[in-house]
């Protein structure tokens, strides 16, 4: 393409815009860059005009996002062109393409300096703009003195001086140690006498930067700043072009008041009086008007004036006037103004004298706490928190508790923390503090940190007069049908320690307290069970003389948890069971907790130091966790005579980084480094085998030798009869790999684990992988049991979790070697972030002799594991059903290809999937109505409703309607239930003959008087 005239640039731009795709554009740009390279090679023959054309093209290519790694020298050379068009292009392209560290800039310093000190104002402006935009250190060292001279020169036009002030400001901000401003106070004072408001605006910006760095040198500028404000407020000699919506130069006013805030005080009484008169005029003359632009300008001036009033520690009357003005602001409808009013009123709290005045607006601030705008709600919360003291603590905390029930999830944690801190700091009496914290836990248990209930326990323990009251309140909260787990923790602890103080009150005998706490046991997570076990032991201690029935029930619970997979629960159960048999001596062992030492509240410390860990600290913490193995290895312990006791398992400790050593001995069991170990000095007793017996029996990992051998192929049998691994090397590896086939159907095992929480996930001749899981809300804890079935070790064991994005799964380290006939327990922690049907996969491999086995197993961490069935009454169900109207929150689908089953089996299937069928809600007995609650980090607790309409004449199809408050959850749950209905095994019982297909299942809506069916539809 010919490159003649500026027409070439227009054609190039048109060609680029007409490209159909990115590839065409890249080819066109590459072609043009090739042409430019060719032209620049013959630079000696290029005129300034031709360079200008090509450099424009180069800049356009750069603006499109392509790298331009040539032509920089040509752009810099244009700066020295004698004519304005070429010089302008040189300055523009150089400032765009080159940064402050580029070598080519050194070549241009002399040319730029010549333009600055020259007489051509246009060239001076171009040069000052370039220096200000780049702001490099070399520019500052070489050109700052010339820019300073230009700024204070009386012979230079205001346009150039204005640019010089901004250029010097940029150089000073980038390189304050290079720009010499020593002794500049007199020059700055002269600049503040400038009548041109453009130069004054730029000079005031420079002054703000200078006094922020060192205010001591610029005291002479302070009275002149006050005179500038007086001139502007009185609108004296202010040109029309600098008046914005009737406000004389609001930008200068704001910057001037900002500069005054860097001076610590004003000593001269005349200057101080003049300044307060100016501030009084601003306060009196500012109001809310309909024009948004005028509001923005006047409020910018006003809020800077408020900051200056606070800085100068003005008299109480002026402070009161400021608060009254802000009180008007927080009452207007405009959200932006209301936000600014709340924010600035929060700043005014730093002034002690006005806190009582701010309290007059408490009702309006509380109203703002319920504003639709979340930013306004947060500012109102901050203001209430700051203005709270002993006189209004009760009112404010009660309002926060009421608001807690309807507050956004994003605010509840902060709201809970602040309410707890205020209750602790300003409690008129400790009983009120206990009431507040228990209400807090009851209303927002998910958002109450452990620090909060730890603190209330400390107060109750350290104050004897408070203990009966706290125990009685804790007992009353346990009567509620739905009690949060944190409430269970604090109530169980307090009742365990001080429940005996209530024995004379109805419903507070040791047996009654035990029963009401024990009702909560099936609903709590593993972290709460140790607290409940301690409470049971305390109840036994206080129940003297012992109640045999109560004693047997508590002992049964201890027996149950002696075989728990959690070492903390297991240890407590074993030790409490042994201690409870000591009779009266139990009073000495389980005496009342001593008083806590007085220390700073962890809540207040948390509020003061709430900064999160840095990314680097989080990475170090993660690496530390990954280096610590939580795996337990269960292995056979051979007696001295070499005989193998059937089913006898001990525990072998893996290397651990822990240095703690807490040894306990009771009934042949020791605890070392957190691991319970069976002592094998004598034949194992039944009690010692019960530690893991229930779990191992469930998983069927180790059984009688005869049973195990019969299920293994001849290769494995040969190994167990004494054939070494070397004998297997005769057979090719390919054929060996073919021989290692799984025992049983992997898919069937997975399907069984969909509705069960323990079982075998995978088994082959050498290893058995079992799984046991516990689920609580959106958290899950799983344990993988890797059992070596042979007398030779499994080597190169590796396990990795391939987790979808909606699951956060942490797997403890798996040992590379599993000893002969041993079992490794590997805990997994699961967090569900959002609804999804994607599955996590266990990538597992090991080596046995010459066998290398690698399997990928689906983990049974499915959508239904995070469901919690809930029973709803008719009114509750229909109220929610009507509120969720239509897609995407309510979806309906006719499902065909359903495996035929009786209605009772379908009910059992839904119940096993943690969906509760609510009988009697649908008048048609062939239809099912069900409800459940889904838990995830994003949705928290989300109610899900379901209706399934069936046709007794054709069980192979049905109509399903799913509804929830989250459209993703509705879709995922519908598809999940549909998969289970279609893929379940065919029942063995014969089904009735199928009728002809129908378009949709029949419903009971044919009866016009059937209100319930109409509501469901």
PDB file of C-alpha atoms in Angstrom, residues 308-542:
ATOM      1  CA  UNK A 308     -11.263  21.423  59.542  1.00  0.00           C
ATOM      2  CA  UNK A 309     -13.639  22.305  62.391  1.00  0.00           C
ATOM      3  CA  UNK A 310     -12.763  19.036  64.121  1.00  0.00           C
ATOM      4  CA  UNK A 311      -9.065  19.583  63.482  1.00  0.00           C
ATOM      5  CA  UNK A 312      -9.118  23.056  65.004  1.00  0.00           C
ATOM      6  CA  UNK A 313     -11.048  21.832  68.064  1.00  0.00           C
ATOM      7  CA  UNK A 314     -13.704  24.461  67.628  1.00  0.00           C
ATOM      8  CA  UNK A 315     -16.046  25.662  70.330  1.00  0.00           C
ATOM      9  CA  UNK A 316     -18.946  23.479  71.380  1.00  0.00           C
ATOM     10  CA  UNK A 317     -21.509  25.776  69.740  1.00  0.00           C
ATOM     11  CA  UNK A 318     -19.943  25.312  66.309  1.00  0.00           C
ATOM     12  CA  UNK A 319     -19.656  21.580  66.908  1.00  0.00           C
ATOM     13  CA  UNK A 320     -23.343  21.465  67.811  1.00  0.00           C
ATOM     14  CA  UNK A 321     -24.143  23.346  64.634  1.00  0.00           C
ATOM     15  CA  UNK A 322     -22.168  20.736  62.637  1.00  0.00           C
ATOM     16  CA  UNK A 323     -24.047  17.877  64.284  1.00  0.00           C
ATOM     17  CA  UNK A 324     -27.402  19.552  63.639  1.00  0.00           C
ATOM     18  CA  UNK A 325     -26.517  19.962  59.974  1.00  0.00           C
ATOM     19  CA  UNK A 326     -25.462  16.317  59.705  1.00  0.00           C
ATOM     20  CA  UNK A 327     -28.697  15.353  61.442  1.00  0.00           C
ATOM     21  CA  UNK A 328     -30.597  16.965  58.553  1.00  0.00           C
ATOM     22  CA  UNK A 329     -28.467  15.046  56.087  1.00  0.00           C
ATOM     23  CA  UNK A 330     -29.180  11.616  57.573  1.00  0.00           C
ATOM     24  CA  UNK A 331     -32.905  12.327  57.388  1.00  0.00           C
ATOM     25  CA  UNK A 332     -33.142  13.112  53.649  1.00  0.00           C
ATOM     26  CA  UNK A 333     -34.233  10.548  51.045  1.00  0.00           C
ATOM     27  CA  UNK A 334     -31.164  10.837  48.808  1.00  0.00           C
ATOM     28  CA  UNK A 335     -28.959   7.829  49.737  1.00  0.00           C
ATOM     29  CA  UNK A 336     -25.659   9.462  48.815  1.00  0.00           C
ATOM     30  CA  UNK A 337     -26.294  12.421  51.118  1.00  0.00           C
ATOM     31  CA  UNK A 338     -27.487  10.096  53.889  1.00  0.00           C
ATOM     32  CA  UNK A 339     -24.315   8.051  53.532  1.00  0.00           C
ATOM     33  CA  UNK A 340     -22.100  11.139  53.768  1.00  0.00           C
ATOM     34  CA  UNK A 341     -24.001  12.362  56.798  1.00  0.00           C
ATOM     35  CA  UNK A 342     -23.541   9.080  58.660  1.00  0.00           C
ATOM     36  CA  UNK A 343     -19.875   8.830  57.693  1.00  0.00           C
ATOM     37  CA  UNK A 344     -19.052  12.331  58.878  1.00  0.00           C
ATOM     38  CA  UNK A 345     -21.078  11.974  62.043  1.00  0.00           C
ATOM     39  CA  UNK A 346     -18.979   8.891  62.815  1.00  0.00           C
ATOM     40  CA  UNK A 347     -15.849  11.034  62.426  1.00  0.00           C
ATOM     41  CA  UNK A 348     -17.325  13.621  64.792  1.00  0.00           C
ATOM     42  CA  UNK A 349     -17.421  10.967  67.524  1.00  0.00           C
ATOM     43  CA  UNK A 350     -13.698  11.600  68.029  1.00  0.00           C
ATOM     44  CA  UNK A 351     -14.661  14.888  69.682  1.00  0.00           C
ATOM     45  CA  UNK A 352     -15.692  14.027  73.236  1.00  0.00           C
ATOM     46  CA  UNK A 353     -17.883  17.074  73.819  1.00  0.00           C
ATOM     47  CA  UNK A 354     -20.356  16.277  71.030  1.00  0.00           C
ATOM     48  CA  UNK A 355     -21.135  12.648  71.814  1.00  0.00           C
ATOM     49  CA  UNK A 356     -24.145  13.653  73.904  1.00  0.00           C
ATOM     50  CA  UNK A 357     -25.404  15.799  71.032  1.00  0.00           C
ATOM     51  CA  UNK A 358     -25.059  12.918  68.581  1.00  0.00           C
ATOM     52  CA  UNK A 359     -27.198  10.746  70.874  1.00  0.00           C
ATOM     53  CA  UNK A 360     -30.170  13.016  70.092  1.00  0.00           C
ATOM     54  CA  UNK A 361     -30.189  11.532  66.583  1.00  0.00           C
ATOM     55  CA  UNK A 362     -30.138   7.926  67.807  1.00  0.00           C
ATOM     56  CA  UNK A 363     -33.649   7.140  66.543  1.00  0.00           C
ATOM     57  CA  UNK A 364     -32.825   8.358  63.026  1.00  0.00           C
ATOM     58  CA  UNK A 365     -29.561   6.395  63.012  1.00  0.00           C
ATOM     59  CA  UNK A 366     -31.420   3.236  64.009  1.00  0.00           C
ATOM     60  CA  UNK A 367     -33.827   3.866  61.143  1.00  0.00           C
ATOM     61  CA  UNK A 368     -30.837   4.005  58.778  1.00  0.00           C
ATOM     62  CA  UNK A 369     -29.841   0.588  60.065  1.00  0.00           C
ATOM     63  CA  UNK A 370     -32.826  -0.770  58.098  1.00  0.00           C
ATOM     64  CA  UNK A 371     -32.072   1.134  54.890  1.00  0.00           C
ATOM     65  CA  UNK A 372     -32.202  -0.879  51.613  1.00  0.00           C
ATOM     66  CA  UNK A 373     -28.655   0.268  50.781  1.00  0.00           C
ATOM     67  CA  UNK A 374     -26.121  -2.016  52.458  1.00  0.00           C
ATOM     68  CA  UNK A 375     -23.415   0.669  52.544  1.00  0.00           C
ATOM     69  CA  UNK A 376     -25.727   2.946  54.537  1.00  0.00           C
ATOM     70  CA  UNK A 377     -26.542   0.094  56.902  1.00  0.00           C
ATOM     71  CA  UNK A 378     -22.838  -0.490  57.525  1.00  0.00           C
ATOM     72  CA  UNK A 379     -22.185   3.198  58.247  1.00  0.00           C
ATOM     73  CA  UNK A 380     -25.168   3.266  60.618  1.00  0.00           C
ATOM     74  CA  UNK A 381     -23.808   0.186  62.400  1.00  0.00           C
ATOM     75  CA  UNK A 382     -20.383   1.811  62.753  1.00  0.00           C
ATOM     76  CA  UNK A 383     -21.977   4.976  64.134  1.00  0.00           C
ATOM     77  CA  UNK A 384     -24.150   3.117  66.658  1.00  0.00           C
ATOM     78  CA  UNK A 385     -21.142   1.109  67.765  1.00  0.00           C
ATOM     79  CA  UNK A 386     -19.052   4.249  68.253  1.00  0.00           C
ATOM     80  CA  UNK A 387     -21.701   6.284  70.091  1.00  0.00           C
ATOM     81  CA  UNK A 388     -22.634   3.539  72.552  1.00  0.00           C
ATOM     82  CA  UNK A 389     -21.864   4.028  76.260  1.00  0.00           C
ATOM     83  CA  UNK A 390     -23.343   3.005  79.590  1.00  0.00           C
ATOM     84  CA  UNK A 391     -26.321   5.345  79.240  1.00  0.00           C
ATOM     85  CA  UNK A 392     -27.630   3.961  75.935  1.00  0.00           C
ATOM     86  CA  UNK A 393     -26.037   0.511  75.748  1.00  0.00           C
ATOM     87  CA  UNK A 394     -29.273  -1.330  76.551  1.00  0.00           C
ATOM     88  CA  UNK A 395     -31.261   0.424  73.831  1.00  0.00           C
ATOM     89  CA  UNK A 396     -28.576   0.061  71.170  1.00  0.00           C
ATOM     90  CA  UNK A 397     -27.799  -3.587  71.910  1.00  0.00           C
ATOM     91  CA  UNK A 398     -31.511  -4.478  71.915  1.00  0.00           C
ATOM     92  CA  UNK A 399     -31.897  -2.781  68.538  1.00  0.00           C
ATOM     93  CA  UNK A 400     -28.915  -4.705  67.184  1.00  0.00           C
ATOM     94  CA  UNK A 401     -30.405  -7.972  68.432  1.00  0.00           C
ATOM     95  CA  UNK A 402     -33.726  -7.188  66.771  1.00  0.00           C
ATOM     96  CA  UNK A 403     -32.004  -6.234  63.540  1.00  0.00           C
ATOM     97  CA  UNK A 404     -29.925  -9.415  63.635  1.00  0.00           C
ATOM     98  CA  UNK A 405     -32.888 -11.550  62.571  1.00  0.00           C
ATOM     99  CA  UNK A 406     -33.347  -9.669  59.290  1.00  0.00           C
ATOM    100  CA  UNK A 407     -29.791  -8.475  58.582  1.00  0.00           C
ATOM    101  CA  UNK A 408     -27.857  -9.557  55.512  1.00  0.00           C
ATOM    102  CA  UNK A 409     -25.706 -12.629  55.918  1.00  0.00           C
ATOM    103  CA  UNK A 410     -22.687 -10.508  54.977  1.00  0.00           C
ATOM    104  CA  UNK A 411     -23.289  -8.258  57.989  1.00  0.00           C
ATOM    105  CA  UNK A 412     -24.316 -10.783  60.624  1.00  0.00           C
ATOM    106  CA  UNK A 413     -20.838 -11.799  61.728  1.00  0.00           C
ATOM    107  CA  UNK A 414     -19.742  -8.179  62.200  1.00  0.00           C
ATOM    108  CA  UNK A 415     -23.068  -7.366  63.833  1.00  0.00           C
ATOM    109  CA  UNK A 416     -22.724 -10.266  66.276  1.00  0.00           C
ATOM    110  CA  UNK A 417     -19.179  -9.335  67.205  1.00  0.00           C
ATOM    111  CA  UNK A 418     -20.035  -5.689  67.826  1.00  0.00           C
ATOM    112  CA  UNK A 419     -23.125  -6.526  69.867  1.00  0.00           C
ATOM    113  CA  UNK A 420     -21.053  -8.893  72.028  1.00  0.00           C
ATOM    114  CA  UNK A 421     -18.331  -6.285  72.555  1.00  0.00           C
ATOM    115  CA  UNK A 422     -20.853  -3.583  73.515  1.00  0.00           C
ATOM    116  CA  UNK A 423     -22.604  -5.949  75.905  1.00  0.00           C
ATOM    117  CA  UNK A 424     -19.299  -6.728  77.594  1.00  0.00           C
ATOM    118  CA  UNK A 425     -17.992  -3.150  77.776  1.00  0.00           C
ATOM    119  CA  UNK A 426     -21.171  -1.423  78.958  1.00  0.00           C
ATOM    120  CA  UNK A 427     -23.165  -4.105  80.780  1.00  0.00           C
ATOM    121  CA  UNK A 428     -25.075  -2.525  83.696  1.00  0.00           C
ATOM    122  CA  UNK A 429     -25.052  -5.954  85.373  1.00  0.00           C
ATOM    123  CA  UNK A 430     -23.699  -9.382  84.438  1.00  0.00           C
ATOM    124  CA  UNK A 431     -27.112 -11.062  84.235  1.00  0.00           C
ATOM    125  CA  UNK A 432     -28.015  -8.674  81.393  1.00  0.00           C
ATOM    126  CA  UNK A 433     -24.746  -9.591  79.676  1.00  0.00           C
ATOM    127  CA  UNK A 434     -25.612 -13.301  79.882  1.00  0.00           C
ATOM    128  CA  UNK A 435     -29.081 -12.599  78.480  1.00  0.00           C
ATOM    129  CA  UNK A 436     -27.606 -10.695  75.523  1.00  0.00           C
ATOM    130  CA  UNK A 437     -25.038 -13.335  74.612  1.00  0.00           C
ATOM    131  CA  UNK A 438     -27.557 -16.183  74.815  1.00  0.00           C
ATOM    132  CA  UNK A 439     -30.007 -14.212  72.654  1.00  0.00           C
ATOM    133  CA  UNK A 440     -27.166 -13.542  70.242  1.00  0.00           C
ATOM    134  CA  UNK A 441     -26.366 -17.235  69.947  1.00  0.00           C
ATOM    135  CA  UNK A 442     -30.038 -18.104  69.613  1.00  0.00           C
ATOM    136  CA  UNK A 443     -30.674 -15.610  66.806  1.00  0.00           C
ATOM    137  CA  UNK A 444     -27.418 -15.920  64.825  1.00  0.00           C
ATOM    138  CA  UNK A 445     -25.576 -19.001  65.981  1.00  0.00           C
ATOM    139  CA  UNK A 446     -23.882 -19.577  62.625  1.00  0.00           C
ATOM    140  CA  UNK A 447     -22.247 -16.164  62.848  1.00  0.00           C
ATOM    141  CA  UNK A 448     -21.183 -16.260  66.500  1.00  0.00           C
ATOM    142  CA  UNK A 449     -17.500 -17.073  66.848  1.00  0.00           C
ATOM    143  CA  UNK A 450     -16.168 -19.324  69.579  1.00  0.00           C
ATOM    144  CA  UNK A 451     -14.590 -16.300  71.268  1.00  0.00           C
ATOM    145  CA  UNK A 452     -18.050 -15.021  72.194  1.00  0.00           C
ATOM    146  CA  UNK A 453     -19.269 -18.093  74.039  1.00  0.00           C
ATOM    147  CA  UNK A 454     -15.823 -18.654  75.559  1.00  0.00           C
ATOM    148  CA  UNK A 455     -16.083 -15.190  77.073  1.00  0.00           C
ATOM    149  CA  UNK A 456     -19.507 -15.734  78.634  1.00  0.00           C
ATOM    150  CA  UNK A 457     -18.225 -18.977  80.186  1.00  0.00           C
ATOM    151  CA  UNK A 458     -15.331 -17.023  81.707  1.00  0.00           C
ATOM    152  CA  UNK A 459     -17.711 -14.483  83.249  1.00  0.00           C
ATOM    153  CA  UNK A 460     -19.995 -17.167  84.667  1.00  0.00           C
ATOM    154  CA  UNK A 461     -17.071 -19.145  86.085  1.00  0.00           C
ATOM    155  CA  UNK A 462     -15.530 -16.102  87.774  1.00  0.00           C
ATOM    156  CA  UNK A 463     -18.787 -14.822  89.370  1.00  0.00           C
ATOM    157  CA  UNK A 464     -20.489 -17.163  91.801  1.00  0.00           C
ATOM    158  CA  UNK A 465     -23.627 -15.037  92.098  1.00  0.00           C
ATOM    159  CA  UNK A 466     -24.147 -15.353  88.346  1.00  0.00           C
ATOM    160  CA  UNK A 467     -23.901 -19.138  88.141  1.00  0.00           C
ATOM    161  CA  UNK A 468     -27.477 -20.159  89.163  1.00  0.00           C
ATOM    162  CA  UNK A 469     -28.993 -17.520  86.873  1.00  0.00           C
ATOM    163  CA  UNK A 470     -26.821 -18.556  83.912  1.00  0.00           C
ATOM    164  CA  UNK A 471     -27.627 -22.237  84.456  1.00  0.00           C
ATOM    165  CA  UNK A 472     -31.371 -21.501  84.574  1.00  0.00           C
ATOM    166  CA  UNK A 473     -31.225 -19.442  81.364  1.00  0.00           C
ATOM    167  CA  UNK A 474     -29.210 -22.141  79.609  1.00  0.00           C
ATOM    168  CA  UNK A 475     -31.761 -24.747  80.701  1.00  0.00           C
ATOM    169  CA  UNK A 476     -34.631 -22.675  79.264  1.00  0.00           C
ATOM    170  CA  UNK A 477     -32.986 -22.364  75.833  1.00  0.00           C
ATOM    171  CA  UNK A 478     -32.580 -26.141  75.567  1.00  0.00           C
ATOM    172  CA  UNK A 479     -36.377 -26.512  75.716  1.00  0.00           C
ATOM    173  CA  UNK A 480     -36.656 -24.990  72.239  1.00  0.00           C
ATOM    174  CA  UNK A 481     -37.245 -27.557  69.457  1.00  0.00           C
ATOM    175  CA  UNK A 482     -34.511 -26.094  67.234  1.00  0.00           C
ATOM    176  CA  UNK A 483     -31.352 -25.244  69.166  1.00  0.00           C
ATOM    177  CA  UNK A 484     -28.190 -24.089  67.452  1.00  0.00           C
ATOM    178  CA  UNK A 485     -25.074 -26.138  68.086  1.00  0.00           C
ATOM    179  CA  UNK A 486     -23.256 -23.214  69.702  1.00  0.00           C
ATOM    180  CA  UNK A 487     -26.155 -22.912  72.150  1.00  0.00           C
ATOM    181  CA  UNK A 488     -25.843 -26.623  72.873  1.00  0.00           C
ATOM    182  CA  UNK A 489     -22.130 -26.130  73.638  1.00  0.00           C
ATOM    183  CA  UNK A 490     -22.528 -23.236  76.040  1.00  0.00           C
ATOM    184  CA  UNK A 491     -25.637 -24.682  77.697  1.00  0.00           C
ATOM    185  CA  UNK A 492     -24.054 -28.100  78.153  1.00  0.00           C
ATOM    186  CA  UNK A 493     -20.918 -26.593  79.667  1.00  0.00           C
ATOM    187  CA  UNK A 494     -22.788 -24.330  82.095  1.00  0.00           C
ATOM    188  CA  UNK A 495     -25.257 -27.043  83.128  1.00  0.00           C
ATOM    189  CA  UNK A 496     -22.452 -29.537  83.593  1.00  0.00           C
ATOM    190  CA  UNK A 497     -20.632 -27.180  85.950  1.00  0.00           C
ATOM    191  CA  UNK A 498     -23.568 -25.516  87.727  1.00  0.00           C
ATOM    192  CA  UNK A 499     -26.657 -27.573  86.944  1.00  0.00           C
ATOM    193  CA  UNK A 500     -26.553 -28.987  90.493  1.00  0.00           C
ATOM    194  CA  UNK A 501     -27.447 -25.494  91.787  1.00  0.00           C
ATOM    195  CA  UNK A 502     -30.922 -25.892  90.221  1.00  0.00           C
ATOM    196  CA  UNK A 503     -31.910 -29.223  91.748  1.00  0.00           C
ATOM    197  CA  UNK A 504     -34.764 -27.651  93.732  1.00  0.00           C
ATOM    198  CA  UNK A 505     -36.336 -26.149  90.636  1.00  0.00           C
ATOM    199  CA  UNK A 506     -38.855 -28.141  88.590  1.00  0.00           C
ATOM    200  CA  UNK A 507     -37.397 -29.858  85.528  1.00  0.00           C
ATOM    201  CA  UNK A 508     -33.820 -29.404  86.706  1.00  0.00           C
ATOM    202  CA  UNK A 509     -32.966 -32.722  88.326  1.00  0.00           C
ATOM    203  CA  UNK A 510     -29.771 -34.418  87.073  1.00  0.00           C
ATOM    204  CA  UNK A 511     -31.819 -36.987  85.151  1.00  0.00           C
ATOM    205  CA  UNK A 512     -33.990 -34.327  83.481  1.00  0.00           C
ATOM    206  CA  UNK A 513     -30.955 -32.215  82.569  1.00  0.00           C
ATOM    207  CA  UNK A 514     -29.299 -35.313  81.103  1.00  0.00           C
ATOM    208  CA  UNK A 515     -32.320 -36.205  79.010  1.00  0.00           C
ATOM    209  CA  UNK A 516     -32.750 -32.734  77.523  1.00  0.00           C
ATOM    210  CA  UNK A 517     -29.043 -32.502  76.649  1.00  0.00           C
ATOM    211  CA  UNK A 518     -28.960 -36.048  75.299  1.00  0.00           C
ATOM    212  CA  UNK A 519     -31.785 -35.183  72.883  1.00  0.00           C
ATOM    213  CA  UNK A 520     -29.325 -32.845  71.135  1.00  0.00           C
ATOM    214  CA  UNK A 521     -26.530 -35.433  70.877  1.00  0.00           C
ATOM    215  CA  UNK A 522     -27.574 -36.936  67.491  1.00  0.00           C
ATOM    216  CA  UNK A 523     -27.704 -33.463  65.890  1.00  0.00           C
ATOM    217  CA  UNK A 524     -24.273 -32.124  66.856  1.00  0.00           C
ATOM    218  CA  UNK A 525     -20.928 -32.422  65.103  1.00  0.00           C
ATOM    219  CA  UNK A 526     -17.839 -34.230  66.343  1.00  0.00           C
ATOM    220  CA  UNK A 527     -16.393 -31.021  67.804  1.00  0.00           C
ATOM    221  CA  UNK A 528     -19.317 -30.735  70.265  1.00  0.00           C
ATOM    222  CA  UNK A 529     -19.501 -34.356  71.391  1.00  0.00           C
ATOM    223  CA  UNK A 530     -16.466 -34.061  73.756  1.00  0.00           C
ATOM    224  CA  UNK A 531     -18.213 -31.202  75.594  1.00  0.00           C
ATOM    225  CA  UNK A 532     -21.361 -33.296  76.001  1.00  0.00           C
ATOM    226  CA  UNK A 533     -19.350 -36.267  77.284  1.00  0.00           C
ATOM    227  CA  UNK A 534     -17.741 -33.998  79.883  1.00  0.00           C
ATOM    228  CA  UNK A 535     -21.205 -32.753  80.859  1.00  0.00           C
ATOM    229  CA  UNK A 536     -22.430 -36.342  81.330  1.00  0.00           C
ATOM    230  CA  UNK A 537     -19.448 -37.085  83.575  1.00  0.00           C
ATOM    231  CA  UNK A 538     -20.220 -33.965  85.652  1.00  0.00           C
ATOM    232  CA  UNK A 539     -23.883 -34.988  85.923  1.00  0.00           C
ATOM    233  CA  UNK A 540     -22.810 -38.401  87.220  1.00  0.00           C
ATOM    234  CA  UNK A 541     -20.549 -36.720  89.747  1.00  0.00           C
ATOM    235  CA  UNK A 542     -23.332 -34.488  91.122  1.00  0.00           C
TER     236      UNK A 542
END
